[in-house]
C-alpha positions as a printed NumPy array, in Angstrom:
array([[ 73.633, -24.378,   6.637],
       [ 70.903, -26.49 ,   8.145],
       [ 69.188, -23.399,   9.589],
       [ 69.402, -21.705,   6.217],
       [ 67.709, -24.687,   4.534],
       [ 64.913, -24.586,   7.069],
       [ 64.27 , -20.919,   6.319],
       [ 64.522, -21.526,   2.569],
       [ 61.855, -24.207,   2.771],
       [ 59.664, -22.208,   5.132],
       [ 59.584, -18.964,   3.161],
       [ 57.42 , -20.263,   0.242],
       [ 54.927, -21.712,   2.711],
       [ 54.726, -18.422,   4.61 ],
       [ 54.267, -16.472,   1.387],
       [ 51.511, -18.853,   0.271],
       [ 49.742, -18.539,   3.622],
       [ 49.934, -14.747,   3.514],
       [ 48.638, -14.721,  -0.055],
       [ 45.71 , -16.954,   0.9  ],
       [ 44.904, -14.755,   3.877],
       [ 45.099, -11.652,   1.716],
       [ 42.795, -13.166,  -0.915],
       [ 40.273, -14.127,   1.757],
       [ 40.38 , -10.634,   3.246],
       [ 39.621,  -9.158,  -0.19 ],
       [ 36.357, -11.096,  -0.526],
       [ 33.679,  -8.945,   1.144],
       [ 30.738, -10.607,   2.861],
       [ 27.158,  -9.388,   2.788],
       [ 24.274, -10.605,   4.957],
       [ 21.038, -10.177,   3.004],
       [ 17.483, -10.219,   4.397],
       [ 14.811, -11.513,   1.999],
       [ 11.068, -12.208,   1.947],
       [  9.863, -15.819,   2.045],
       [ 10.859, -17.964,  -0.918],
       [  8.609, -17.486,  -3.969],
       [  8.983, -16.56 ,  -7.626],
       [  9.334, -13.025,  -6.252],
       [ 12.643, -13.81 ,  -4.526],
       [ 13.917, -16.952,  -6.238],
       [ 16.302, -14.88 ,  -8.407],
       [ 18.42 , -14.397,  -5.268],
       [ 18.621, -18.185,  -4.799],
       [ 19.423, -18.837,  -8.45 ],
       [ 22.092, -16.123,  -8.469],
       [ 23.769, -17.76 ,  -5.466],
       [ 23.7  , -21.352,  -6.721],
       [ 24.809, -20.391, -10.245],
       [ 27.843, -18.48 ,  -9.001],
       [ 26.808, -14.936,  -9.928],
       [ 27.913, -13.522,  -6.566],
       [ 31.1  , -15.562,  -6.491],
       [ 32.125, -14.316,  -9.933],
       [ 31.635, -10.731,  -8.783],
       [ 33.873, -11.381,  -5.781],
       [ 31.344, -11.104,  -2.977],
       [ 30.246, -13.707,  -0.453],
       [ 26.491, -13.507,   0.13 ],
       [ 24.59 , -14.999,   3.052],
       [ 20.881, -14.996,   2.161],
       [ 18.323, -15.24 ,   4.945],
       [ 14.597, -15.569,   4.179],
       [ 11.954, -14.275,   6.596],
       [  8.31 , -15.327,   6.649],
       [  7.018, -11.76 ,   6.511],
       [  8.219,  -8.319,   5.507],
       [  7.761,  -7.019,   9.038],
       [ 10.191,  -9.65 ,  10.369],
       [ 12.616,  -8.862,   7.555],
       [ 12.446,  -5.172,   8.476],
       [ 12.991,  -5.929,  12.159],
       [ 16.111,  -7.893,  11.225],
       [ 17.436,  -4.89 ,   9.303],
       [ 16.597,  -2.446,  12.089],
       [ 18.343,  -4.747,  14.583],
       [ 21.357,  -4.873,  12.22 ],
       [ 21.105,  -8.66 ,  12.026],
       [ 21.511,  -8.25 ,   8.249],
       [ 23.501,  -5.701,   6.256],
       [ 20.882,  -5.044,   3.598],
       [ 17.269,  -6.103,   3.08 ],
       [ 15.185,  -6.61 ,  -0.022],
       [ 12.126,  -5.356,   1.815],
       [  8.755,  -3.719,   1.229],
       [  9.04 ,  -0.073,   0.21 ],
       [  6.14 ,   0.847,   2.478],
       [  7.983,  -0.583,   5.488],
       [ 11.125,   1.366,   4.607],
       [  9.172,   4.619,   4.346],
       [  7.409,   3.885,   7.615],
       [ 10.668,   3.146,   9.416],
       [ 12.359,   6.284,   8.074],
       [  9.319,   8.323,   9.04 ],
       [  9.812,   6.995,  12.568],
       [ 13.465,   8.039,  12.641],
       [ 15.456,   5.129,  11.165],
       [ 18.382,   6.424,   9.089],
       [ 18.018,   4.062,   6.14 ],
       [ 19.089,   4.448,   2.527],
       [ 17.54 ,   2.793,  -0.531],
       [ 20.215,   1.967,  -3.105],
       [ 18.011,   0.327,  -5.724],
       [ 15.366,  -2.305,  -6.206],
       [ 15.072,  -5.875,  -7.386],
       [ 11.273,  -6.194,  -7.502],
       [  9.714,  -2.92 ,  -8.559],
       [  6.273,  -4.119,  -9.651],
       [  3.528,  -6.251,  -8.145],
       [  3.092,  -9.958,  -8.797],
       [ -0.154, -10.653,  -6.931],
       [ -3.55 , -11.994,  -7.824],
       [ -6.364, -11.248,  -5.384],
       [ -8.115, -14.537,  -4.58 ],
       [-11.389, -14.778,  -2.682],
       [-14.312, -17.024,  -1.903],
       [-16.838, -17.232,  -4.728],
       [-19.461, -15.103,  -2.968],
       [-17.051, -12.143,  -2.819],
       [-17.718, -10.427,  -6.142],
       [-16.022,  -7.076,  -5.505],
       [-13.88 ,  -5.249,  -2.966],
       [-17.075,  -3.948,  -1.353],
       [-17.901,  -7.508,  -0.373],
       [-14.776,  -7.685,   1.824],
       [-16.615,  -5.681,   4.48 ],
       [-16.912,  -7.842,   7.579],
       [-14.79 , -10.606,   6.012],
       [-11.316, -11.851,   6.895],
       [ -8.34 , -10.951,   4.701],
       [ -5.013, -12.772,   5.036],
       [ -1.852, -10.641,   5.239],
       [  1.786, -11.349,   6.096],
       [  1.818,  -8.735,   8.846],
       [  0.79 ,  -5.144,   9.562],
       [  2.624,  -2.823,   7.159],
       [  3.781,  -5.727,   4.986],
       [  3.225,  -5.92 ,   1.251],
       [ -0.211,  -7.664,   1.214],
       [ -1.509,  -5.304,   3.915],
       [ -0.47 ,  -2.119,   2.14 ],
       [ -1.596,  -3.425,  -1.246],
       [ -5.128,  -4.173,  -0.043],
       [ -5.24 ,  -0.751,   1.615],
       [ -4.213,   0.785,  -1.723],
       [ -6.885,  -1.155,  -3.596],
       [ -9.6  ,  -0.15 ,  -1.123],
       [ -8.451,   3.474,  -1.205],
       [ -8.558,   3.468,  -5.004],
       [-12.265,   2.627,  -4.825],
       [-12.958,   4.951,  -1.917],
       [-13.715,   2.092,   0.474],
       [-13.139,   2.147,   4.233],
       [-10.637,  -0.556,   5.317],
       [-11.854,  -0.668,   8.929],
       [-14.652,  -3.234,   8.354],
       [-12.147,  -5.661,   6.76 ],
       [-10.688,  -8.099,   9.294],
       [ -6.931,  -8.208,   8.655],
       [ -5.422, -11.504,   9.85 ],
       [ -1.65 , -12.046,   9.954],
       [ -1.097, -15.453,   8.369],
       [  2.412, -15.408,   6.868],
       [  4.047, -15.642,   3.454],
       [  2.261, -16.239,   0.169],
       [  2.244, -20.037,   0.547],
       [  0.767, -19.883,   4.038],
       [ -1.886, -17.381,   2.974],
       [ -3.054, -19.442,   0.009],
       [ -3.195, -22.603,   2.125],
       [ -5.325, -20.745,   4.681],
       [ -7.668, -19.577,   1.929],
       [ -8.029, -23.084,   0.504],
       [ -8.693, -24.449,   4.002],
       [-11.439, -21.857,   4.524],
       [ -9.644, -20.141,   7.405],
       [ -9.73 , -16.765,   5.661],
       [-12.09 , -15.29 ,   3.067],
       [ -9.594, -13.592,   0.733],
       [ -5.914, -12.853,   0.274],
       [ -3.186, -11.85 ,  -2.156],
       [ -0.802, -14.4  ,  -3.616],
       [  1.043, -15.59 ,  -6.676],
       [ -0.819, -17.435,  -9.438],
       [ -1.995, -20.705,  -7.929],
       [ -3.36 , -23.537, -10.081],
       [ -4.81 , -25.107,  -6.929],
       [ -6.801, -21.984,  -6.112],
       [ -7.763, -21.486,  -9.754],
       [ -9.203, -25.017,  -9.841],
       [-11.056, -24.743,  -6.524],
       [-14.829, -24.431,  -7.188],
       [-15.289, -22.43 ,  -3.977],
       [-12.693, -19.776,  -4.876],
       [-11.957, -17.384,  -7.714],
       [ -9.511, -14.746,  -8.876],
       [-10.986, -11.303,  -8.279],
       [ -8.256,  -9.326, -10.035],
       [ -4.626,  -9.114, -11.158],
       [ -3.233,  -6.39 ,  -8.936],
       [ -0.515,  -5.002, -11.224],
       [ -3.232,  -3.828, -13.607],
       [ -4.926,  -1.893, -10.8  ],
       [ -1.812,  -0.373,  -9.19 ],
       [  0.721,   0.216, -12.006],
       [  2.848,   2.678,  -9.989],
       [  3.193,   0.515,  -6.883],
       [  6.888,   0.02 ,  -5.963],
       [  6.919,  -3.326,  -4.196],
       [ 10.425,  -3.607,  -2.759],
       [ 13.526,  -1.541,  -2.05 ],
       [ 17.098,  -2.576,  -1.298],
       [ 17.571,  -0.856,   2.059],
       [ 20.678,  -0.428,   4.19 ],
       [ 21.564,   1.637,   7.252],
       [ 23.158,   4.913,   6.118],
       [ 26.155,   4.399,   8.406],
       [ 26.643,   0.844,   7.09 ],
       [ 26.843,   1.992,   3.496],
       [ 30.415,   3.397,   3.491],
       [ 31.925,   0.234,   4.952],
       [ 29.855,  -2.115,   2.758],
       [ 29.615,  -0.097,  -0.439],
       [ 32.035,  -2.241,  -2.444],
       [ 30.197,  -5.411,  -1.406],
       [ 26.826,  -3.82 ,  -2.166],
       [ 27.921,  -2.78 ,  -5.641],
       [ 29.266,  -6.262,  -6.407],
       [ 26.063,  -7.826,  -5.046],
       [ 23.788,  -5.515,  -7.022],
       [ 25.719,  -6.097, -10.243],
       [ 25.433,  -9.872,  -9.779],
       [ 21.717,  -9.574,  -8.976],
       [ 21.08 ,  -7.473, -12.085],
       [ 22.962, -10.012, -14.211],
       [ 20.857, -12.836, -12.757],
       [ 17.685, -10.816, -13.329],
       [ 18.585, -10.252, -16.968],
       [ 19.222, -13.971, -17.255],
       [ 15.672, -14.517, -15.994],
       [ 14.304, -12.226, -18.711],
       [ 16.405, -13.847, -21.44 ],
       [ 16.063, -17.574, -20.715],
       [ 12.582, -18.693, -19.727],
       [ 13.134, -22.463, -19.9  ],
       [ 16.425, -22.314, -18.008],
       [ 15.034, -20.   , -15.366],
       [ 11.822, -21.978, -14.821],
       [ 13.868, -25.175, -14.437],
       [ 16.106, -23.492, -11.854],
       [ 13.13 , -22.006,  -9.987],
       [ 11.492, -25.423,  -9.875],
       [ 14.278, -26.653,  -7.582],
       [ 13.059, -24.234,  -4.912],
       [  9.318, -23.853,  -5.479],
       [  6.652, -26.56 ,  -4.987],
       [  5.004, -25.91 ,  -8.363],
       [  5.214, -27.853, -11.619],
       [  7.057, -26.475, -14.645],
       [  3.886, -25.634, -16.588],
       [  2.428, -23.513, -13.782],
       [  5.788, -21.894, -13.054],
       [  5.891, -20.924, -16.713],
       [  2.499, -19.222, -16.344],
       [  3.7  , -17.345, -13.263],
       [  6.873, -16.381, -15.118],
       [  4.866, -14.98 , -18.045],
       [  2.9  , -12.794, -15.625],
       [  6.123, -11.478, -14.113],
       [  7.563, -10.607, -17.518],
       [  4.379,  -8.862, -18.637],
       [  4.176,  -6.821, -15.406],
       [  7.95 ,  -6.16 , -15.425],
       [  8.105,  -7.188, -11.798],
       [ 11.897,  -7.651, -11.737],
       [ 13.898,  -4.449, -12.256],
       [ 16.125,  -5.159, -15.246],
       [ 18.573,  -2.388, -14.302],
       [ 18.013,  -2.426, -10.525],
       [ 16.673,   1.09 , -10.945],
       [ 14.65 ,   3.272,  -8.589],
       [ 11.698,   4.929, -10.325],
       [ 11.081,   8.318,  -8.62 ],
       [  7.415,   8.279,  -9.698],
       [  6.838,   4.937,  -8.   ],
       [  8.586,   6.076,  -4.83 ],
       [  6.546,   9.289,  -4.706],
       [  3.37 ,   7.247,  -5.185],
       [  4.348,   5.002,  -2.285],
       [  4.898,   7.972,   0.012],
       [  1.525,   9.493,  -0.908],
       [ -0.114,   6.118,  -0.321],
       [  1.613,   5.619,   3.03 ],
       [  0.525,   9.016,   4.309],
       [ -3.026,   8.483,   3.1  ],
       [ -3.366,   4.994,   4.597],
       [ -1.46 ,   5.984,   7.763],
       [  1.155,   3.26 ,   7.353],
       [  3.668,   6.124,   7.289],
       [  3.653,   8.62 ,  10.151],
       [  5.19 ,  11.575,   8.343],
       [  6.645,  12.656,   5.022],
       [ 10.335,  11.941,   4.367],
       [ 12.766,  13.625,   1.991],
       [ 12.872,  11.152,  -0.887],
       [ 15.975,  12.767,  -2.393],
       [ 17.863,  11.997,   0.836],
       [ 16.322,   8.547,   1.225],
       [ 17.705,   7.205,  -2.036],
       [ 21.254,   6.761,  -3.292],
       [ 20.779,   5.495,  -6.86 ],
       [ 24.425,   6.144,  -7.71 ],
       [ 25.297,   2.894,  -5.911],
       [ 23.365,   0.888,  -8.485],
       [ 24.434,   3.194, -11.31 ],
       [ 28.107,   2.535, -10.525],
       [ 27.426,  -1.166, -10.007],
       [ 25.975,  -1.689, -13.473],
       [ 28.229,   0.774, -15.326],
       [ 30.471,  -2.102, -16.553],
       [ 27.477,  -3.97 , -18.026],
       [ 25.39 ,  -1.   , -19.207],
       [ 21.671,  -0.304, -19.218],
       [ 19.152,  -2.707, -20.763],
       [ 15.682,  -2.175, -22.2  ],
       [ 12.819,  -4.34 , -21.026],
       [ 11.592,  -6.899, -23.559],
       [  8.324,  -5.939, -25.323],
       [  5.217,  -6.733, -23.29 ]])
């Protein structure tokens, strides 16, 4: 009788333990590589802290890298499962033999202003001057190559200096260590009498596809459920950014060293340029443009089959329960 009582008491505890273990096993984990923290990537942070990923049933471990090239190296080394990384770097890596797949995008458009010293009046004046980039093949590097190419200018006379993320580049410009760079709207730079904004890049390069969500092709089958949950949560958070300016700016202010007024100005630029992909969609025209640009600027060694590179059905299935959304009017 005593033995029976012991078993009777033990069984509920065993069942509870097994249930807890089963629930834990059903929560997939995803390691995500991201660019340095900025308005560009803060949606990932806000999605995590506001429970978007948790509600979709996926555990996300975000890791920020100072440059796109480091982020790409982490993906190629399989230190992360998926990277929100520069499209140009993905195309370059695939051209060199990496079997990567792009499942969607979070940041499709460009968010940069080109800032320079006051005596630099045009892109021609960059000849012989130093230009701050995050790294060779990273977003600022490829963007300046695209801008120079658009005006038929030779990039060789421009001294490309690897400085780091957008914050580091702008600080270097303000300190006079470089002559020009790309970065987010900066009230400090705007107010500096020795510097000026040369252009808003999205107006010059409307087809530029900034980032892709890239994963190893052989990782995709094992992580597909987690990736779909993650992408659905990210799209929901992105739509929240489009719908609630005040709430989003307040949340972003917890992570970015910029006051609410200036963050609001940056936000307005993002909305106008449609930087964040409201449906996580891959635009074939943008991707084709990026390949043409990569081949022309030699940041991509050879052409790749874009139809095999992308797997948009991952994002399509992910957002099927929430449907497509139109962008708000510009």
